[in-house]
Short mmCIF file of C-alpha atoms in Angstrom, two decimals:
data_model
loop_
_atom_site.label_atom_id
_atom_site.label_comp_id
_atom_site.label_asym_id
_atom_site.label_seq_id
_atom_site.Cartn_x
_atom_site.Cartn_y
_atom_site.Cartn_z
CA UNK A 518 55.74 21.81 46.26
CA UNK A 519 52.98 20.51 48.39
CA UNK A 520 51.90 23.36 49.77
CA UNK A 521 50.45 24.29 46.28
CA UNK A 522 48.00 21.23 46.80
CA UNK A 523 45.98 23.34 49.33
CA UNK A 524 42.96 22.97 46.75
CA UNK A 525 43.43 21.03 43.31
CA UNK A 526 42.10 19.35 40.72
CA UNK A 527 44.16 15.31 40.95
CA UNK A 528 43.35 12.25 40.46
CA UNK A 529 40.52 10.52 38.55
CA UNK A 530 38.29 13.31 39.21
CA UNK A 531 39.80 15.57 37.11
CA UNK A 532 37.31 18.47 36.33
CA UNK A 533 36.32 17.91 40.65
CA UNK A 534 39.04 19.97 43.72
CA UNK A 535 40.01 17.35 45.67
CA UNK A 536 40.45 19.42 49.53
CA UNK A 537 43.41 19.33 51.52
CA UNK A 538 45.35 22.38 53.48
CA UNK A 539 48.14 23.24 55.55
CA UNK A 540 48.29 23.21 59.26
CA UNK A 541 50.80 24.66 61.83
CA UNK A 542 50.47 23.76 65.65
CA UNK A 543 52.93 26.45 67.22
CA UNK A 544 52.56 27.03 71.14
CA UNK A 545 50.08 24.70 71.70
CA UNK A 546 47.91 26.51 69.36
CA UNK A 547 46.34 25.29 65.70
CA UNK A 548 46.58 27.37 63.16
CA UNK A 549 45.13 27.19 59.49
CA UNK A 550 46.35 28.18 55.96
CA UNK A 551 44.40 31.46 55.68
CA UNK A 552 44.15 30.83 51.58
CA UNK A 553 42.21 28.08 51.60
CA UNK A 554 38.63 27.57 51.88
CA UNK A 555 35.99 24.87 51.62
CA UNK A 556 34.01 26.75 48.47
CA UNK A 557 36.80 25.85 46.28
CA UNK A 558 36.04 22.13 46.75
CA UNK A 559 33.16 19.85 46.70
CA UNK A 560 30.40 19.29 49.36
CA UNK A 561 32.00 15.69 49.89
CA UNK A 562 35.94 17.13 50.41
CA UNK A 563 34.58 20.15 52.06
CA UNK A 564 32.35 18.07 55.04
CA UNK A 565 35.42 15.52 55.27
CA UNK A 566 37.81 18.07 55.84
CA UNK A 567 35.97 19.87 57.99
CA UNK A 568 34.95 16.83 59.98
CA UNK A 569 39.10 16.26 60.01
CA UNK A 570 39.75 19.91 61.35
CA UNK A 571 37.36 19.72 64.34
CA UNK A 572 39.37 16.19 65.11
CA UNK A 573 42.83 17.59 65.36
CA UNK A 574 41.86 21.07 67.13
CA UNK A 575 40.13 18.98 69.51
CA UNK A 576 43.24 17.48 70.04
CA UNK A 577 45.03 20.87 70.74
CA UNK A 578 42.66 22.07 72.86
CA UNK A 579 42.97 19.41 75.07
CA UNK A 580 46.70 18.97 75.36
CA UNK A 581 48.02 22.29 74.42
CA UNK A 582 51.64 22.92 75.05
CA UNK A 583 52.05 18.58 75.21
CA UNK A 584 51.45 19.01 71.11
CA UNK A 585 54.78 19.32 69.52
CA UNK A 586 55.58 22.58 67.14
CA UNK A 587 54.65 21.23 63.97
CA UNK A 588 53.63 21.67 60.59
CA UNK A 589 51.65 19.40 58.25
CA UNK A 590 49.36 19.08 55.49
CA UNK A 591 45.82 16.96 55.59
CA UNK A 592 44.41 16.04 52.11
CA UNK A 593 40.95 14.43 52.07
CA UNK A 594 41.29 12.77 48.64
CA UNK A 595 40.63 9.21 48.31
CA UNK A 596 43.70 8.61 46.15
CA UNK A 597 47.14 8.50 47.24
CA UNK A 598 49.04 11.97 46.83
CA UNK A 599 52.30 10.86 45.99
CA UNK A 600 54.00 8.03 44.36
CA UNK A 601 57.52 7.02 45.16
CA UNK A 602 58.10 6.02 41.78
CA UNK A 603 57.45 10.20 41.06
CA UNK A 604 61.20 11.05 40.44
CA UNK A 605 59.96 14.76 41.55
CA UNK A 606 58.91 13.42 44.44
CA UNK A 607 62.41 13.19 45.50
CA UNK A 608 64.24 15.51 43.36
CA UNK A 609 63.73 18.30 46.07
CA UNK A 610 63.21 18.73 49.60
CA UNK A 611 60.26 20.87 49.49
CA UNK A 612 57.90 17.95 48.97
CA UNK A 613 56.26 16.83 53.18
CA UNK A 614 54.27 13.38 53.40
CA UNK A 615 50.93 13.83 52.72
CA UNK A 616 48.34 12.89 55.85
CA UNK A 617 45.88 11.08 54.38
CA UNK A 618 43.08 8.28 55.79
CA UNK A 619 44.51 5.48 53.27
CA UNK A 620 47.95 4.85 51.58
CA UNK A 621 49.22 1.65 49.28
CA UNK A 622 52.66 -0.05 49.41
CA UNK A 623 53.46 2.07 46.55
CA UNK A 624 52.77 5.68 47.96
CA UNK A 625 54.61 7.54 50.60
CA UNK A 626 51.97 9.21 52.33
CA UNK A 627 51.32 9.13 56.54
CA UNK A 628 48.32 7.61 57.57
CA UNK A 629 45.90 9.40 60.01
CA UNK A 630 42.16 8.25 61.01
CA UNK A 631 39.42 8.32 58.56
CA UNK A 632 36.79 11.08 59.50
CA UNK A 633 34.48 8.43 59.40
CA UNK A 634 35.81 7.88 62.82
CA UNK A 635 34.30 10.68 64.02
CA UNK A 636 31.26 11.38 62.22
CA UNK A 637 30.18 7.49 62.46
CA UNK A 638 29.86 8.00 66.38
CA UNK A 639 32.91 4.40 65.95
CA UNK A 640 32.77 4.25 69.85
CA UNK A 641 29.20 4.99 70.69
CA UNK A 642 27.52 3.19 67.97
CA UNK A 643 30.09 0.52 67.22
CA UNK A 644 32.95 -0.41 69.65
CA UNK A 645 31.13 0.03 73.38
CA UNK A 646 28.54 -2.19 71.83
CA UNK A 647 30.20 -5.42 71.03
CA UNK A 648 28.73 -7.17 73.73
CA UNK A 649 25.34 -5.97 72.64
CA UNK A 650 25.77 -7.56 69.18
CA UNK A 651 26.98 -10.59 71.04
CA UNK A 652 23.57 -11.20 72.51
CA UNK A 653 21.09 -10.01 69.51
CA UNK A 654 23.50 -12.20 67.02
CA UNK A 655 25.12 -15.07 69.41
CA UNK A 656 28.02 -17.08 67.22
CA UNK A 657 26.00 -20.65 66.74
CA UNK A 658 22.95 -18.84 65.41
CA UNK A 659 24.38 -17.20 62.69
CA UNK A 660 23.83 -18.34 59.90
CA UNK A 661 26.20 -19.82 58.00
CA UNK A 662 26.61 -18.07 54.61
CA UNK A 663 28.62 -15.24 53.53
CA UNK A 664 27.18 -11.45 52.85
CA UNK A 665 28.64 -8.30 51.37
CA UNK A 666 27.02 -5.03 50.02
CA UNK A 667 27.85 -1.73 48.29
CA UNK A 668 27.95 -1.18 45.13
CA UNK A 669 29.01 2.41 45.53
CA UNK A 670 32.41 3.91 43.95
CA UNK A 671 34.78 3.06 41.49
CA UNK A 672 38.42 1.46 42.18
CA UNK A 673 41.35 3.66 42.02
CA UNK A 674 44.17 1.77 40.62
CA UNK A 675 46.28 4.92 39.34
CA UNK A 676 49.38 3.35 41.21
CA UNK A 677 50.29 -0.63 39.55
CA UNK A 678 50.49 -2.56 42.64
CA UNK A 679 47.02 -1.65 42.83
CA UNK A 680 45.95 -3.09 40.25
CA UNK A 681 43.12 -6.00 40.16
CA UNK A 682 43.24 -9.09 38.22
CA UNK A 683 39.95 -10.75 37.73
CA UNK A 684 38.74 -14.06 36.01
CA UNK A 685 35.67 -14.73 34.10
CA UNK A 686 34.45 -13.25 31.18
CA UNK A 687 32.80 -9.85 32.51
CA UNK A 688 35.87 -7.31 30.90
CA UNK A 689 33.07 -6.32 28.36
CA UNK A 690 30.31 -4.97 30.84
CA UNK A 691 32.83 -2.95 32.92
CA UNK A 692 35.91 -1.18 32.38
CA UNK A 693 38.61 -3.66 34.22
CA UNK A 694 41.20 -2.50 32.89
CA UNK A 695 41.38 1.57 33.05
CA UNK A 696 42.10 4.07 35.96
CA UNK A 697 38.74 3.37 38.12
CA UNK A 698 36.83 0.01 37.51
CA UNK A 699 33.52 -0.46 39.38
CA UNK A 700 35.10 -3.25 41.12
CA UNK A 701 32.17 -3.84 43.56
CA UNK A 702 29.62 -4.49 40.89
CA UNK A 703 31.94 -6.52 38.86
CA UNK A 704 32.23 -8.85 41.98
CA UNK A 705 28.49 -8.72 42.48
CA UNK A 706 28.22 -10.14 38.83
CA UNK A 707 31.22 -12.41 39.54
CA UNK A 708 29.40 -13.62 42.73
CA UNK A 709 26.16 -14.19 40.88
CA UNK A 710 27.22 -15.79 37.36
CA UNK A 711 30.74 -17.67 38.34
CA UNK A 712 30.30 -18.36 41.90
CA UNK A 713 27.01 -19.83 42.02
CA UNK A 714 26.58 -20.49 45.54
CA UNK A 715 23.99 -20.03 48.02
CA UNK A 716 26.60 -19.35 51.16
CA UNK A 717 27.89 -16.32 49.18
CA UNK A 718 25.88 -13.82 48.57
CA UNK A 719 26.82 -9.98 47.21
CA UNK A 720 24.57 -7.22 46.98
CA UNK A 721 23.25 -3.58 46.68
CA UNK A 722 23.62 -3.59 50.39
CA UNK A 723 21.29 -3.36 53.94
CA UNK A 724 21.65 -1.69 57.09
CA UNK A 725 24.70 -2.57 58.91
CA UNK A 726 23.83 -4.12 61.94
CA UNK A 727 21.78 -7.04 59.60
CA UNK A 728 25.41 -7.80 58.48
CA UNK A 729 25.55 -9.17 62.11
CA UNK A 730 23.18 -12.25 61.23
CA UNK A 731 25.91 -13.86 59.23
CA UNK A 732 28.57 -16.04 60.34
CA UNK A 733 30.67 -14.22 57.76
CA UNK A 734 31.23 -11.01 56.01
CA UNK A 735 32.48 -10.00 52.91
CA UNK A 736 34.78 -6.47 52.95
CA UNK A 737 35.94 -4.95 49.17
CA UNK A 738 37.63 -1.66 49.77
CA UNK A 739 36.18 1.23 47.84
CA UNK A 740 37.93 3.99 45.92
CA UNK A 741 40.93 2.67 48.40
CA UNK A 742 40.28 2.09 52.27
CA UNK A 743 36.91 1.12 53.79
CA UNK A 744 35.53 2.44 56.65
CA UNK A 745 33.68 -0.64 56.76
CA UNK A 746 36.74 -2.59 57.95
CA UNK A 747 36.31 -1.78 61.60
CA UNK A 748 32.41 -1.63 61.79
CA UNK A 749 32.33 -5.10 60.50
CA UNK A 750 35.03 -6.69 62.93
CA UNK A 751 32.87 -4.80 66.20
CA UNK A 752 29.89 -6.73 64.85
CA UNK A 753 31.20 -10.20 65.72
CA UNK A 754 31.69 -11.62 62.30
CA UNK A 755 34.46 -13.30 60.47
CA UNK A 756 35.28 -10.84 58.22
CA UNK A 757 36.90 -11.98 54.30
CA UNK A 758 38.76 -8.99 53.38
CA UNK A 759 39.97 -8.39 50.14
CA UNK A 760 43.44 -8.13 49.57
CA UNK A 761 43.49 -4.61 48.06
CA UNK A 762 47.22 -3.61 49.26
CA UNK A 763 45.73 -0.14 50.33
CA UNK A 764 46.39 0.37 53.93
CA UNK A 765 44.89 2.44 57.16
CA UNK A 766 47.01 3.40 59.87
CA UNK A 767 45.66 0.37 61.98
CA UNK A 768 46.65 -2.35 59.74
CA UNK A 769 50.03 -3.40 60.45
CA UNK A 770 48.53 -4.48 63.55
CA UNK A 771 45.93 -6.68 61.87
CA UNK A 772 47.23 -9.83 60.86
CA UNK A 773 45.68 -12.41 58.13
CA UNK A 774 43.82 -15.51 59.88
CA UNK A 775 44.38 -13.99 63.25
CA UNK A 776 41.69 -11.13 62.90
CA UNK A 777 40.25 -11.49 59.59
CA UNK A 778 40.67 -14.29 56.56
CA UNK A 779 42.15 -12.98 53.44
CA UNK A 780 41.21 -13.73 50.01
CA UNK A 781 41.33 -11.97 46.43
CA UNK A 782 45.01 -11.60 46.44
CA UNK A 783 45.63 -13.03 43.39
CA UNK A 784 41.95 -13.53 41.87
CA UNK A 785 38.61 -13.21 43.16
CA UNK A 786 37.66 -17.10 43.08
CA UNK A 787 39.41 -16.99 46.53
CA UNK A 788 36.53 -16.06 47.68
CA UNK A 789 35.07 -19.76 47.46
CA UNK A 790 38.13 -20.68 49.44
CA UNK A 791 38.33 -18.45 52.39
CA UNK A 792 34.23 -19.39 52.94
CA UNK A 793 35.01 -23.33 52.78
CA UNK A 794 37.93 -22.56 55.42
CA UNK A 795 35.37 -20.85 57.65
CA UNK A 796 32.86 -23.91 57.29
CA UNK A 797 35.75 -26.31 58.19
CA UNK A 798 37.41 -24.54 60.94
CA UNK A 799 34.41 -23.30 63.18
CA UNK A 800 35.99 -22.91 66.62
CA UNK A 801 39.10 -21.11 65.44
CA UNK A 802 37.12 -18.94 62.71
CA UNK A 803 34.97 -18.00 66.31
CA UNK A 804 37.80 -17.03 68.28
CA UNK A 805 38.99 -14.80 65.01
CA UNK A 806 35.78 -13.21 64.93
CA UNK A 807 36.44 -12.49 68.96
CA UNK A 808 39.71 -10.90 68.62
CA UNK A 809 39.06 -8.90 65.74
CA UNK A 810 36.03 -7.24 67.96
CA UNK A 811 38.50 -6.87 70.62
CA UNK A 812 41.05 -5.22 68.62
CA UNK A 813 38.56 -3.04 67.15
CA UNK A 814 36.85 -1.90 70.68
CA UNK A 815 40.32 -1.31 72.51
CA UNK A 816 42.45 -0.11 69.80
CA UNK A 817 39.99 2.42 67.56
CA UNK A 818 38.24 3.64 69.92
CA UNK A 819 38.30 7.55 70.74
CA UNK A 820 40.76 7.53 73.41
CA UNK A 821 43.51 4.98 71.40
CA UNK A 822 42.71 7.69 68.24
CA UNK A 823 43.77 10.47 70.24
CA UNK A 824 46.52 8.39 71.76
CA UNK A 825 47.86 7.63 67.63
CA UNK A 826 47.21 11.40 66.81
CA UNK A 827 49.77 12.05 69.50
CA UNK A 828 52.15 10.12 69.08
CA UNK A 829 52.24 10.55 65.29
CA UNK A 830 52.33 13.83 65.73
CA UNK A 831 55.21 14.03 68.07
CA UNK A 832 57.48 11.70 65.92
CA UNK A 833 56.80 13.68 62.92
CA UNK A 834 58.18 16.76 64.43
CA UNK A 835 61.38 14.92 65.38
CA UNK A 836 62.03 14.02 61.16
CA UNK A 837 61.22 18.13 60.52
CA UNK A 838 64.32 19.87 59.65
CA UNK A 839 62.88 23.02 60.07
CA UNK A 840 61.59 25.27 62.60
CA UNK A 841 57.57 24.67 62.02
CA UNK A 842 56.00 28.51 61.21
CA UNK A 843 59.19 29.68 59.50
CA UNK A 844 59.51 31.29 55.86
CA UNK A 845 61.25 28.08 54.43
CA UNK A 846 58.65 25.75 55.46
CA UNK A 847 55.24 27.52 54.10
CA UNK A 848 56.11 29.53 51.19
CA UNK A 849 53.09 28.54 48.99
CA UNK A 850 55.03 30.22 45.92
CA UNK A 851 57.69 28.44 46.49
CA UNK A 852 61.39 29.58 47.39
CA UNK A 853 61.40 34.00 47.79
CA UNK A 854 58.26 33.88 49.58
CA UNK A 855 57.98 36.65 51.91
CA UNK A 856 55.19 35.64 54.20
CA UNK A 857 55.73 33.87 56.91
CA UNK A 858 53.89 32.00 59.87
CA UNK A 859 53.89 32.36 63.41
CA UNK A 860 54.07 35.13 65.42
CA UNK A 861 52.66 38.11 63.10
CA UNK A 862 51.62 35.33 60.54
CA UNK A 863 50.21 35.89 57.27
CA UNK A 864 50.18 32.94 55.92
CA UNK A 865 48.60 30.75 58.85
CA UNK A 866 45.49 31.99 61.08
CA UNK A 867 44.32 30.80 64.50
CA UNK A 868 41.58 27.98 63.91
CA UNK A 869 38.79 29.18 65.49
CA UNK A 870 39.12 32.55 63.08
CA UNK A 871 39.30 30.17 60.24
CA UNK A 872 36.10 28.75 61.40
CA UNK A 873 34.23 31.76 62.00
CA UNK A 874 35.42 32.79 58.65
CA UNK A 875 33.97 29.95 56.49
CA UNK A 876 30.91 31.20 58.24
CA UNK A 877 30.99 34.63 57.75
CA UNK A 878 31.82 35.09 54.53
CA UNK A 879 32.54 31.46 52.99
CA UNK A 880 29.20 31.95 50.89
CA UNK A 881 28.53 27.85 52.04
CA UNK A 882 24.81 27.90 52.62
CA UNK A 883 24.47 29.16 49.21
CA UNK A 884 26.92 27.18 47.41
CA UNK A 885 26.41 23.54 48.55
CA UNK A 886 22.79 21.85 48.77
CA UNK A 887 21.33 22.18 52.45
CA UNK A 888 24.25 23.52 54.13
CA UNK A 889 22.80 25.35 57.41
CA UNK A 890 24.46 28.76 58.30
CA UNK A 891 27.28 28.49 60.94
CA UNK A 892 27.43 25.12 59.99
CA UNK A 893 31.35 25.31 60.46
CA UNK A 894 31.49 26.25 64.08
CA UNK A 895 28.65 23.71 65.03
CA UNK A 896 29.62 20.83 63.13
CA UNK A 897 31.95 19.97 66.27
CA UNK A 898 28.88 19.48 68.31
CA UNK A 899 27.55 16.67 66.07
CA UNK A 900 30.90 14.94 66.04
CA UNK A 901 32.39 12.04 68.23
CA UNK A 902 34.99 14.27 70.03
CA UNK A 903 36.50 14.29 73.64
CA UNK A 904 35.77 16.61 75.86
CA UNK A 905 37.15 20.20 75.45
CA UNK A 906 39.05 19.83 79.10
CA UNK A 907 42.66 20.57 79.98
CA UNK A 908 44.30 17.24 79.83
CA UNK A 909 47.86 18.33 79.32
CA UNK A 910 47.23 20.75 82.80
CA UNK A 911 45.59 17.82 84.27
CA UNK A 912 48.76 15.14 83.46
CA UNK A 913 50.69 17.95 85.18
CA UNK A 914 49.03 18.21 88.24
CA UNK A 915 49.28 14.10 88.33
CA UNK A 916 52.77 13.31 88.23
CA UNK A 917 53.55 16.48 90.49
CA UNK A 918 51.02 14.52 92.74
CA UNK A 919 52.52 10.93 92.35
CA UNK A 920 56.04 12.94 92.77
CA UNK A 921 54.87 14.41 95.92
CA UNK A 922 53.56 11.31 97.48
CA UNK A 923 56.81 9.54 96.75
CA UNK A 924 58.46 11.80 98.47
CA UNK A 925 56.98 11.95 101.76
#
């Protein structure tokens, strides 16, 4: 069942733990699967989940008792957990949806924001400075050519409507066709031996704010989702996005040719085609450009994350069919379990004592590279969180108010 992902070796990565575990909010309180710990997994899983545990026990801290009983499970690999072509998958009701930062039409999984969210600084760095970017890079002095870098990670195309066709003959220098092409340097040599054109240009990469200087900007997804998506539309750009059919929780609010132009949905060459429509459509490609900054500076910033956390949060509970913290719903070993959650838990431990012991006795500092001692409690100070206030007292204390004043 899932809760035997806590820690495991999946996807392309075979001989690497991907990280994931199993959370319980109960009370207003977060608790953590006491069994699972970040030594088991890489440095990579183990600072992304950790980043991913501050983020939701911010959350419950700051609205308590307004957090919904609930249990869930957060899994930090890039890869989609579960396929709904898996006839196990629905073969017994043990199996939850996976949270994860990225999903494909194909998988079954809940999206939740990327930690890059949080560790990026999205609001300080990116989204409250849109009008900043504005000014250094104004629209008409752009320049009028299209730029993309990264050359980093392979593609996971374990699930077939992932899959990417390409065109040319370049099969023989990478591996198109197996579980994890290097897609991004396969359309770097695409780009520089088939496309042939001085307005596109593909790369190792620069800093991100340079990316700003062009009228448009090329986006490939990685392993599946980038974070680059939303840094690119607060920069001002047109953005040409791949068509990758892997998803974030934001994109069913994005729509093609209203906040981004798509290409590469059937072969890369499209990306000759969604440049010329730029070059030929000017004003409208500028007002794109302006409402995919807007959408990324009102809708992703940290108050609308908290706001999705929320609400995701509070229509999953409605689905569970189970009191969250009982024996049926966290048996790791599956069904005879005796442990239990909750109230004299064994399974599940307050979060703050699964923090402190990652710390104590997690051995981190001597298992990953550079890894400072109490790293695990301080990390939240380093993060782009909310404030650790009372909000959920504080909405209380309003509407009494409002209520009062209406009534006098």
């Amino acid at each position: 069942m899932v809760m035997n992902l806590s820690i495991r070796a999946v996807g392309p990565h075979q001989k690497k733990l991907a990280g994931g575990i199993s959370l319980l909010v109960q009370g207003g309180k977060l608790y953590a699967a006491r069994d699972v710990h970040l030594n088991a997994t890489s440095r990579w899983w183990a600072d992304d989940l950790l980043i991913w545990l501050h983020a939701v026990h911010r959350i419950v801290q700051r609205w308590g008792p307004a957090v919904p009983d609930v249990e869930l499970f957060l899994d930090v690999a890039d890869w989609p957990a579960q396929d709904s072509a898996d006839p196990q998958l629905w073969a017994s009701q043990d199996y939850w949806p996976v949270l994860q930062h990225c999903k494909s039409s194909q998988s079954v999984g809940l999206t939740v924001p990327t930690w890059h969210f949080y560790s990026y600084n999205a609001t300080a760095e990116y989204f409250s400075r849109t009008e900043e970017f504005n000014e250094l890079y104004p629209w008409d002095s752009k320049l009028p050519q299209a730029y993309g870098g990264g050359l980093k990670y392979f593609r996971y195309q374990g699930l077939t409507d992932n899959q990417r066709p390409f065109e040319g003959n370049l099969s023989d220098a990478l591996d198109v066709e197996g579980p994890k092409p290097e897609l991004r340097k396969l359309f770097k040599q695409f780009v520089k031996e088939v496309v042939q054109r001085p307005d596109i240009m593909y790369d190792k990469g620069r800093p991100m704010l340079e990316w700003a200087a062009f009228k448009m900007t090329i986006l490939l997804d990685g392993i599946t989702c980038s974070s680059k998506i939303w840094q690119l539309m607060a920069l001002g750009s047109v953005v040409l996005r791949e068509q990758s059919n892997y998803f974030a929780f934001y994109d069913k609010r994005l729509r093609k040719f209203e906040h981004f132009v798509p290409f590469w949905e059937h072969h890369p060459s499209e990306i000759t085609w969604a440049v010329d429509w730029v070059h030929e459509n000017d004003a409208a490609a500028r007002n794109m450009a302006l409402r995919a900054q807007a959408f990324a500076r009102n809708e992703l910033n940290a108050e609308a994350l908290e706001c999705y956390w929320l609400m995701l949060l509070h229509e999953y509970a409605k689905l569970l069919r189970f009191k969250p913290g009982t024996k049926r719903a966290v048996s790791p070993g599956g069904p005879g379990e005796n442990e239990s959650a909750g109230e004299g838990a064994q399974y599940y431990v307050p979060m703050e004592d699964w923090f402190a012991e990652e710390d104590e006795h997690g051995n981190l500092e001597k298992m990953f590279k550079n890894w400072p001692r109490d790293e695990v409690r301080r990390r939240a100070g380093v993060l782009e969180l909310l404030p650790a206030v009372d909000m959920h007292s504080t909405a209380v204390r309003h509407v009494q108010g409002a209520a009062q004043q209406q009534g006098t």
